[in-house]
PDB file of C-alpha atoms in Angstrom:
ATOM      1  CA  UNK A   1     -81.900  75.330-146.497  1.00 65.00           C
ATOM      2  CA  UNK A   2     -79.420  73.249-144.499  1.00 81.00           C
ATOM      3  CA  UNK A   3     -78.143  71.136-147.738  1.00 94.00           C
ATOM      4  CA  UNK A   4     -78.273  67.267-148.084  1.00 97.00           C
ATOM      5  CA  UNK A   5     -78.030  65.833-144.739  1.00 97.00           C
ATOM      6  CA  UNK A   6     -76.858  62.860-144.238  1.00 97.00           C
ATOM      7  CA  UNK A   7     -76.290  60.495-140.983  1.00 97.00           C
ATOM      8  CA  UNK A   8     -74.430  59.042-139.739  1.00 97.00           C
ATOM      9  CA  UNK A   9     -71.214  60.780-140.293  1.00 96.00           C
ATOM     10  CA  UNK A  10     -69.326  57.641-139.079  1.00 97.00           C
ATOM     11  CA  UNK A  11     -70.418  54.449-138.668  1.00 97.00           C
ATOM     12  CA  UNK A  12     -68.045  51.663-137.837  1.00 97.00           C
ATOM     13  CA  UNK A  13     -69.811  47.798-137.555  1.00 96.00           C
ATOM     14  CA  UNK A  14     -68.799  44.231-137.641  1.00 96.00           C
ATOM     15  CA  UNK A  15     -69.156  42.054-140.724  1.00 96.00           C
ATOM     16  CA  UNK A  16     -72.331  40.666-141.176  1.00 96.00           C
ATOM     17  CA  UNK A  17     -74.310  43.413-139.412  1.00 97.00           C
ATOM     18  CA  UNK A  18     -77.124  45.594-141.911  1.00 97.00           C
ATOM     19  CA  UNK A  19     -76.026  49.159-142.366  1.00 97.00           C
ATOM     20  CA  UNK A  20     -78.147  51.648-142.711  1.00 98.00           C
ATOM     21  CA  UNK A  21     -77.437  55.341-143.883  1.00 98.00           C
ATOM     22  CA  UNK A  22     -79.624  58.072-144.186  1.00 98.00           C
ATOM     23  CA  UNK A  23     -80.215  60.799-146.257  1.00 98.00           C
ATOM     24  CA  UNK A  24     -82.132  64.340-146.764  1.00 98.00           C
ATOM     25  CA  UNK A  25     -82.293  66.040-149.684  1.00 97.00           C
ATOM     26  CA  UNK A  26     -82.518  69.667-150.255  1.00 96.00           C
ATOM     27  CA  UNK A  27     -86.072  70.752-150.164  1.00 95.00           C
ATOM     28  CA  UNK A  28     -87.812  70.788-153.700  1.00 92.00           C
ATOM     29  CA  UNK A  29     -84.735  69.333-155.704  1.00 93.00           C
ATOM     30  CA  UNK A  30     -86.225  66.076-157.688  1.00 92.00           C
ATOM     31  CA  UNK A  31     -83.147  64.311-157.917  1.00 93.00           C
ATOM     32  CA  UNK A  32     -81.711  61.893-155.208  1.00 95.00           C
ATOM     33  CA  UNK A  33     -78.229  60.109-155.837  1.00 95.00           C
ATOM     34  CA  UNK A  34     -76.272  57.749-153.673  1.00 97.00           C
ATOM     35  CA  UNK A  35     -72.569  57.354-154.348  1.00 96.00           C
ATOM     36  CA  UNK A  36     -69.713  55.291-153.052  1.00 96.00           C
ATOM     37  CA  UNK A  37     -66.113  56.760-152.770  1.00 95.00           C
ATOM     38  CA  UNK A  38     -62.648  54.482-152.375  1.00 92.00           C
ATOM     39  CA  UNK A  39     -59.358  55.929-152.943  1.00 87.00           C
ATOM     40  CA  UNK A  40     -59.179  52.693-155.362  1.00 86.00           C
ATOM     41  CA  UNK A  41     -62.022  53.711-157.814  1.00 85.00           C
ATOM     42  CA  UNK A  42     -62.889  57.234-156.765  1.00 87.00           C
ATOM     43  CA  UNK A  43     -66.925  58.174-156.495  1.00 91.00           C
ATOM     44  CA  UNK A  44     -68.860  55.925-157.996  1.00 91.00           C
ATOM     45  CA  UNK A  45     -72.751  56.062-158.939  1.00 92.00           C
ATOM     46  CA  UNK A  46     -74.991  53.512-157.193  1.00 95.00           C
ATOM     47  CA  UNK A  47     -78.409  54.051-157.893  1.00 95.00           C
ATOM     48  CA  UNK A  48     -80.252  57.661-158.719  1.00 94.00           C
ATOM     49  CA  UNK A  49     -83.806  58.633-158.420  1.00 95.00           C
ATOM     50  CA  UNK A  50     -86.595  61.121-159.975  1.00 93.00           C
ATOM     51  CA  UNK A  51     -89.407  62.156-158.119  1.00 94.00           C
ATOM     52  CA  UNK A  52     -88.951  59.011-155.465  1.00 95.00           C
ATOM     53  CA  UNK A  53     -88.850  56.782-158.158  1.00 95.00           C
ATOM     54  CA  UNK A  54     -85.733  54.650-158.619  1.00 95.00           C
ATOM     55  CA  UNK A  55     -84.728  55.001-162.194  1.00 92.00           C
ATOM     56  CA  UNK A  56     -81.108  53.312-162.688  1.00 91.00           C
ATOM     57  CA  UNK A  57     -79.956  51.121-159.958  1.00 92.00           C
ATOM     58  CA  UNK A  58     -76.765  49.366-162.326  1.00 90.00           C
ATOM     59  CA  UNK A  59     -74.497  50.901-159.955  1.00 91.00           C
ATOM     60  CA  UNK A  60     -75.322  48.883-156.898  1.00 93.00           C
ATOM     61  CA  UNK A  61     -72.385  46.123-156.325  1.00 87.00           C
ATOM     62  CA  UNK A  62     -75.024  43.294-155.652  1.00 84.00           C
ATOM     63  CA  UNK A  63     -78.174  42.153-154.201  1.00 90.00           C
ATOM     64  CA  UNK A  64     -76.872  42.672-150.396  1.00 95.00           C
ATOM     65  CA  UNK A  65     -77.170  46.641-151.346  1.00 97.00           C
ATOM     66  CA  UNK A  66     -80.555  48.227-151.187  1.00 97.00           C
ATOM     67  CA  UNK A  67     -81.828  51.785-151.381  1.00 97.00           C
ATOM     68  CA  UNK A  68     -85.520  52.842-150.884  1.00 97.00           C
ATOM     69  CA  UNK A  69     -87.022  56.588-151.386  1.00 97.00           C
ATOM     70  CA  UNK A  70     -90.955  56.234-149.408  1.00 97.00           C
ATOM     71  CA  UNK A  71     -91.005  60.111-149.856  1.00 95.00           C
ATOM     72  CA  UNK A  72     -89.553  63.159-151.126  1.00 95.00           C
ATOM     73  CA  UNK A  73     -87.602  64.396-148.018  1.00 96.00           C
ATOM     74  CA  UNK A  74     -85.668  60.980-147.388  1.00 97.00           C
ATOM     75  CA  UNK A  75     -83.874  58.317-148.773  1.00 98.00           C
ATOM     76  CA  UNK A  76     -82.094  54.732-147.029  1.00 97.00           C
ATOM     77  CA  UNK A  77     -79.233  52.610-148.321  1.00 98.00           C
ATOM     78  CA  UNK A  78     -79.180  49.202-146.664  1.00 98.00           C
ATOM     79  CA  UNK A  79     -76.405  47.399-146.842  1.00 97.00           C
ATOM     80  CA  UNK A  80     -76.868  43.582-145.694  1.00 96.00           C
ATOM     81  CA  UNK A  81     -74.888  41.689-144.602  1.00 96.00           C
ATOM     82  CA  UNK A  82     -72.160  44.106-144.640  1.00 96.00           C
ATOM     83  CA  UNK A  83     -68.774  42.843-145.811  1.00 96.00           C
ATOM     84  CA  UNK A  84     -65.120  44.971-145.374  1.00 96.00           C
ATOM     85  CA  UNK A  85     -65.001  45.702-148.988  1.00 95.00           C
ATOM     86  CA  UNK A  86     -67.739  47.650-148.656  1.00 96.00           C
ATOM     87  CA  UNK A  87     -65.770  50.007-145.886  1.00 97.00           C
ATOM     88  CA  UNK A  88     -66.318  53.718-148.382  1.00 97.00           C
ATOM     89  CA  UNK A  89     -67.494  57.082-147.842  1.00 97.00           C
ATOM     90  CA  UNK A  90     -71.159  56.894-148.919  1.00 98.00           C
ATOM     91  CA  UNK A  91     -71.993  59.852-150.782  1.00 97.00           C
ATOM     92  CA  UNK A  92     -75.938  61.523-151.431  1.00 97.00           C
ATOM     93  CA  UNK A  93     -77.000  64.283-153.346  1.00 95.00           C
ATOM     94  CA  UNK A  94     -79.600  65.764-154.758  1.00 94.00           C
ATOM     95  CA  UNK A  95     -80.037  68.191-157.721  1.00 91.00           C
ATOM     96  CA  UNK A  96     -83.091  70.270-159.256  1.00 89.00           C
ATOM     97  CA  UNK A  97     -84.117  69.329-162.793  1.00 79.00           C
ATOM     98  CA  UNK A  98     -86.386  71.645-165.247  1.00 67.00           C
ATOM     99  CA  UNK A  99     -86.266  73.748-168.222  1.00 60.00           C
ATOM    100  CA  UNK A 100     -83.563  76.002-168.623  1.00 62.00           C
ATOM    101  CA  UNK A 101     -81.738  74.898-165.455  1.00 66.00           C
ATOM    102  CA  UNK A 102     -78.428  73.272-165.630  1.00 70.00           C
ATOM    103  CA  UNK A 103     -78.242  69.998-163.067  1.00 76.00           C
ATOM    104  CA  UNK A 104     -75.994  70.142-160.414  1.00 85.00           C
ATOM    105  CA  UNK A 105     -75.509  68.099-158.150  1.00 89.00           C
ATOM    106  CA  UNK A 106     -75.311  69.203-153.985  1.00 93.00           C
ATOM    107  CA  UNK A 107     -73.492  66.360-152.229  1.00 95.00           C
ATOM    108  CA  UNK A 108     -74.063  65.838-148.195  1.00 96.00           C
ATOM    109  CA  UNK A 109     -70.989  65.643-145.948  1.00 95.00           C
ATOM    110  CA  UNK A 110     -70.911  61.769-146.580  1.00 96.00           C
ATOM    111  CA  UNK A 111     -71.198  58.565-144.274  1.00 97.00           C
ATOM    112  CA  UNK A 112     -67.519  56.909-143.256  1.00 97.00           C
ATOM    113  CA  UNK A 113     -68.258  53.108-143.344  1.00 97.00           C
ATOM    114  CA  UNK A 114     -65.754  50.448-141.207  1.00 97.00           C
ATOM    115  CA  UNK A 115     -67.002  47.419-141.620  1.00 97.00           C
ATOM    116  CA  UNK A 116     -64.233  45.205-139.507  1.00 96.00           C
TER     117      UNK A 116
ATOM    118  CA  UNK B   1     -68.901  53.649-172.024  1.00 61.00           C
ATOM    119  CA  UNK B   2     -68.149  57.127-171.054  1.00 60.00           C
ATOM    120  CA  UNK B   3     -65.138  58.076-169.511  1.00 89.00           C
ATOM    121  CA  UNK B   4     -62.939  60.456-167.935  1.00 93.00           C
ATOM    122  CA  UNK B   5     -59.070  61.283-167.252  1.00 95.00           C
ATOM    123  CA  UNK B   6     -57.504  63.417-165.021  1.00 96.00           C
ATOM    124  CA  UNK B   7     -54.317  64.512-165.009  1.00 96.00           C
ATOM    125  CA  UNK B   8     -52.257  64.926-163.291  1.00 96.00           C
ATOM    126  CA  UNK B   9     -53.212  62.201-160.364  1.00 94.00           C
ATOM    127  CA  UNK B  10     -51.748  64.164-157.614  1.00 95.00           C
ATOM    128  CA  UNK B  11     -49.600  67.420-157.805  1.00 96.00           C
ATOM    129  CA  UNK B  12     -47.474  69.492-155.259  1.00 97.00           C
ATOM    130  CA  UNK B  13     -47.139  73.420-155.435  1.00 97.00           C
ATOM    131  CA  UNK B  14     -45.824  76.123-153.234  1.00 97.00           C
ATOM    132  CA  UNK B  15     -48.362  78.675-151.862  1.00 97.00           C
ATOM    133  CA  UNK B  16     -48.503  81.562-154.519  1.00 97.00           C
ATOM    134  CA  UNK B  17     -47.988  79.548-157.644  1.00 97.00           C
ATOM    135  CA  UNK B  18     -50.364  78.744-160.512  1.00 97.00           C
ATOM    136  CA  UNK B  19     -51.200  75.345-161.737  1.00 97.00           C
ATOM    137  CA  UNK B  20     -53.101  73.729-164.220  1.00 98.00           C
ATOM    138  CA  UNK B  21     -55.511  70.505-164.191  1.00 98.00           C
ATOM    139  CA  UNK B  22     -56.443  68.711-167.127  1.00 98.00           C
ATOM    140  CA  UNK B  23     -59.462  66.415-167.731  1.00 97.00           C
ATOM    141  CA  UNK B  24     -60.238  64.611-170.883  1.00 97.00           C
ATOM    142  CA  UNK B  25     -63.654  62.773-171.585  1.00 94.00           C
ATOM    143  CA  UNK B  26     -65.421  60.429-173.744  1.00 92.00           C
ATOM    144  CA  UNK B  27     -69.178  61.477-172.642  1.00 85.00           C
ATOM    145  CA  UNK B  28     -71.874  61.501-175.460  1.00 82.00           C
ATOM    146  CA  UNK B  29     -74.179  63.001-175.941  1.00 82.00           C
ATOM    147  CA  UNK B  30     -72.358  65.920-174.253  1.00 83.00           C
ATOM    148  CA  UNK B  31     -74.442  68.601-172.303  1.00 83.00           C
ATOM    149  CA  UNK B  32     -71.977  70.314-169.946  1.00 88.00           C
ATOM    150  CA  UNK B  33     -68.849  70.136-167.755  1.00 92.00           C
ATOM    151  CA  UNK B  34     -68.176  70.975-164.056  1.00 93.00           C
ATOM    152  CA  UNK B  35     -65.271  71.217-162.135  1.00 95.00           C
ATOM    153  CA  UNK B  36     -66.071  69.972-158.684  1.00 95.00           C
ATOM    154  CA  UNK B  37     -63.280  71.029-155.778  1.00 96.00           C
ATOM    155  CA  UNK B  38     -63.269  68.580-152.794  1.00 96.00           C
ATOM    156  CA  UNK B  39     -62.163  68.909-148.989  1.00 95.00           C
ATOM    157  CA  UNK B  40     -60.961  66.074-147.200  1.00 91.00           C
ATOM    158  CA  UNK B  41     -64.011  64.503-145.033  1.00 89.00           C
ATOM    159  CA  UNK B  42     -66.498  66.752-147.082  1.00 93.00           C
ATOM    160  CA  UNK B  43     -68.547  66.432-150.017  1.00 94.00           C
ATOM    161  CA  UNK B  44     -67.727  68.108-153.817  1.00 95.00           C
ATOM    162  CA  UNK B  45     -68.628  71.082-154.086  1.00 94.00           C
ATOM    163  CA  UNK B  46     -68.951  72.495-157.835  1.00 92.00           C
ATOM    164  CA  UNK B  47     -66.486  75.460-159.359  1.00 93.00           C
ATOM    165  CA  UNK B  48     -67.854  76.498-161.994  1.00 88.00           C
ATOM    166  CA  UNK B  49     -69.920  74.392-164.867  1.00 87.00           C
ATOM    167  CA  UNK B  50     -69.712  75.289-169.091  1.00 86.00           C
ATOM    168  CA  UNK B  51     -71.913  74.553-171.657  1.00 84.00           C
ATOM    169  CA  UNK B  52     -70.780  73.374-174.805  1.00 79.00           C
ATOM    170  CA  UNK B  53     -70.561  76.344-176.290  1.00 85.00           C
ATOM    171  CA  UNK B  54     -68.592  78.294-173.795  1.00 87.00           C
ATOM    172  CA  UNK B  55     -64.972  78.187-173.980  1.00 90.00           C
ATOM    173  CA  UNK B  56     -64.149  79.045-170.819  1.00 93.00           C
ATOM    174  CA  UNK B  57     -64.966  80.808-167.591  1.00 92.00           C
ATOM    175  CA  UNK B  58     -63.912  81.698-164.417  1.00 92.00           C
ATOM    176  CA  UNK B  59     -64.691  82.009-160.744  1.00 91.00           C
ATOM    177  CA  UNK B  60     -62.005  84.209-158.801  1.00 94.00           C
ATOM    178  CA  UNK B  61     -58.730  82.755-158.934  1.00 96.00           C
ATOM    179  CA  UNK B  62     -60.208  79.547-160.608  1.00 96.00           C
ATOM    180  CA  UNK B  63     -60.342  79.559-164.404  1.00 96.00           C
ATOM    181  CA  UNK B  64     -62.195  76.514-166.627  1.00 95.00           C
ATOM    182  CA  UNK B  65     -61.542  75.803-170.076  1.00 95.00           C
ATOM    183  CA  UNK B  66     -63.253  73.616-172.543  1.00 94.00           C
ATOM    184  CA  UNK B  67     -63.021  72.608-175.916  1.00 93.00           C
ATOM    185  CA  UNK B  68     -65.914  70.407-176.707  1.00 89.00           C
ATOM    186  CA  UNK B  69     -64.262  69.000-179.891  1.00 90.00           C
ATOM    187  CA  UNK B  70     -61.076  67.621-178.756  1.00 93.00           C
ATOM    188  CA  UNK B  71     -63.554  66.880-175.128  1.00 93.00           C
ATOM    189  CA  UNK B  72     -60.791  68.417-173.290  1.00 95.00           C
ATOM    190  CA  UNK B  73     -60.902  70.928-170.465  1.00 96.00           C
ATOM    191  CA  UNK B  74     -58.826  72.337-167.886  1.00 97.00           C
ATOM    192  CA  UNK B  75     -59.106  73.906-164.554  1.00 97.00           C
ATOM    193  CA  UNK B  76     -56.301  76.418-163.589  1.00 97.00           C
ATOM    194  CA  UNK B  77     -55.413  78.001-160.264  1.00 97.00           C
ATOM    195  CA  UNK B  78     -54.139  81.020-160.055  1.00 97.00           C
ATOM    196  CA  UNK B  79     -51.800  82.381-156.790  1.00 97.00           C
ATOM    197  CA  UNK B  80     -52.715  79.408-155.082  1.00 97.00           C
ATOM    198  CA  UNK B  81     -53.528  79.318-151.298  1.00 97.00           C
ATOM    199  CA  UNK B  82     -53.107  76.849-148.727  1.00 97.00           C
ATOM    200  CA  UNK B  83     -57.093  75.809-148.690  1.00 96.00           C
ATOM    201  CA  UNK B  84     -56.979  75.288-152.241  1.00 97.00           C
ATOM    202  CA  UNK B  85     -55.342  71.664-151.181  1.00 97.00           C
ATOM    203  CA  UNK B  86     -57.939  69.273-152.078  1.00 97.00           C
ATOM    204  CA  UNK B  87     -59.409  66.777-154.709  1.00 96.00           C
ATOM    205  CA  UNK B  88     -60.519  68.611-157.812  1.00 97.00           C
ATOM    206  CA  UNK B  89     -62.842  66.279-160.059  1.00 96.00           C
ATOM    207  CA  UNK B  90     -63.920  66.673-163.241  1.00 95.00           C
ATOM    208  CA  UNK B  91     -67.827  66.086-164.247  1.00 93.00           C
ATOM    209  CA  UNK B  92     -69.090  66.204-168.175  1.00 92.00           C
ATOM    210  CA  UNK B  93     -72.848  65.644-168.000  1.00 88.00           C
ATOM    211  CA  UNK B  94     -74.423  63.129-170.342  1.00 81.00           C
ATOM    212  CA  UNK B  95     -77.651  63.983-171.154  1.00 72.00           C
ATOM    213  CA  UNK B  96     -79.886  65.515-167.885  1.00 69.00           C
ATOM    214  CA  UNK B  97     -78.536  64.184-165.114  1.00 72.00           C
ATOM    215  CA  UNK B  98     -76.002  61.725-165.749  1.00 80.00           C
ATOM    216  CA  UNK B  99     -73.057  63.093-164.111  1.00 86.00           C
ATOM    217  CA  UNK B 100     -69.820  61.123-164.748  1.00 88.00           C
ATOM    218  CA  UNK B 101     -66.914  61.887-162.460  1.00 91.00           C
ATOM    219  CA  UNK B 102     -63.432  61.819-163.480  1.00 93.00           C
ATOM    220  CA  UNK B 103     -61.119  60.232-160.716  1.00 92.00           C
ATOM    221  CA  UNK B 104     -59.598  63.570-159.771  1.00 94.00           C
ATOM    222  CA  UNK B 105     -56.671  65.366-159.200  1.00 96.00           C
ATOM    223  CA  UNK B 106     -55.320  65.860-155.590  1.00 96.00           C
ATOM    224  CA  UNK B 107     -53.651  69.154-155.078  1.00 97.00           C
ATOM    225  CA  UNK B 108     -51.472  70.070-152.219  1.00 97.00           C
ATOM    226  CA  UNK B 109     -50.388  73.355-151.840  1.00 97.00           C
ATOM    227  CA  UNK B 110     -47.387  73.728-149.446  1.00 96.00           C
ATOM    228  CA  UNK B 111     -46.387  77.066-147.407  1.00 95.00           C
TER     229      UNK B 111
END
């Protein structure tokens, strides 16, 4: 397996414009999380999901951020409109739950936001 | 809420010497910890991960401690190299699959 994909690696837009960033998990694993990383607050959790299924979304800033999961192989944050404070690496992962596994979590190389 | 410390925030070494991270956490319930080591522009990639009943472990020159009553632990390098400069964070896991990450530690090992 090629790991968590994610793309764009870079995406630099003007504020106002939606952002969207992509992400594919690692075939099979049942757990998709987005994160945000600043130097100012390190990687935080935005939203997770189980089986496609959004299950804690308190981690999203505010109602501009949106994340969607329509199947098991793919996931979308939407960010609109895009403001600079949301300029972050955006971070997904994925991890495999069941009995007698311990969760971890594979991270993709991460989306560089610029929002100017 | 649960919460993490690292320490210390950043830290400076010459190639060949040892060093040692500490993390401290408030997660409960507690199910296990990982260390996580970080390149810059890539994403964490995980160490080595204890349960709460192991006391330590290791992984090559990479040795993790943890003392789940005093919810401390402690990553130390041994005969550091020049890739072991990056970010190493510090994840207890709450329950199944709430991972909590500590801020980190950013290591720079100099020739």
């Amino acid at each position: 397996d090629a790991g968590v994909i994610q793309s764009p690696r870079h995406e630099v837009t003007e504020m106002g414009q939606e952002v969207t960033l992509r992400c594919k998990p690692i075939s099979g694993h049942d757990y998709l999380f987005w994160y945000r990383q600043t130097m100012m607050r390190g990687l935080e959790l935005l939203i997770y999901f189980n089986n496609n299924v959004p299950i804690d979304d308190s981690g999203m800033p505010e109602d501009r951020f949106s994340a969607k999961m329509p199947n098991a192989s793919f996931s979308n944050l939407k960010i609109q409109p895009s403001e600079p404070r949301d300029s972050a690496v955006y971070f997904c992962a994925s991890s495999l739950a069941g009995a007698g596994r311990t969760p971890e979590a594979f991270f993709g190389q991460g989306t560089r936001l610029t929002v100017v | 809420k649960n919460q993490v410390e690292q320490s210390p925030q950043s830290l400076i070494i010459l190639e060949g010497k040892n060093c040692t991270l500490q993390c401290n956490y408030t997660v409960s319930p507690f199910s296990n910890l990982r260390w996580y080591k970080q390149d810059t522009g890539r994403g964490p990639v995980s160490l080595t991960i204890m349960t709460f009943s192991e006391n330590t472990k290791s992984n090559g020159r990479y040795t993790a401690t943890l003392d789940a009553d005093t919810k401390q632990s402690s990553l130390h390098i041994t005969a550091s190299q020049l890739s072991d400069s990056a970010s190493y964070i510090c994840v207890p896991t709450e329950g199944g699959q709430n991972f909590v990450f500590g801020p980190g530690t950013r290591l720079s090992v100099l020739p």
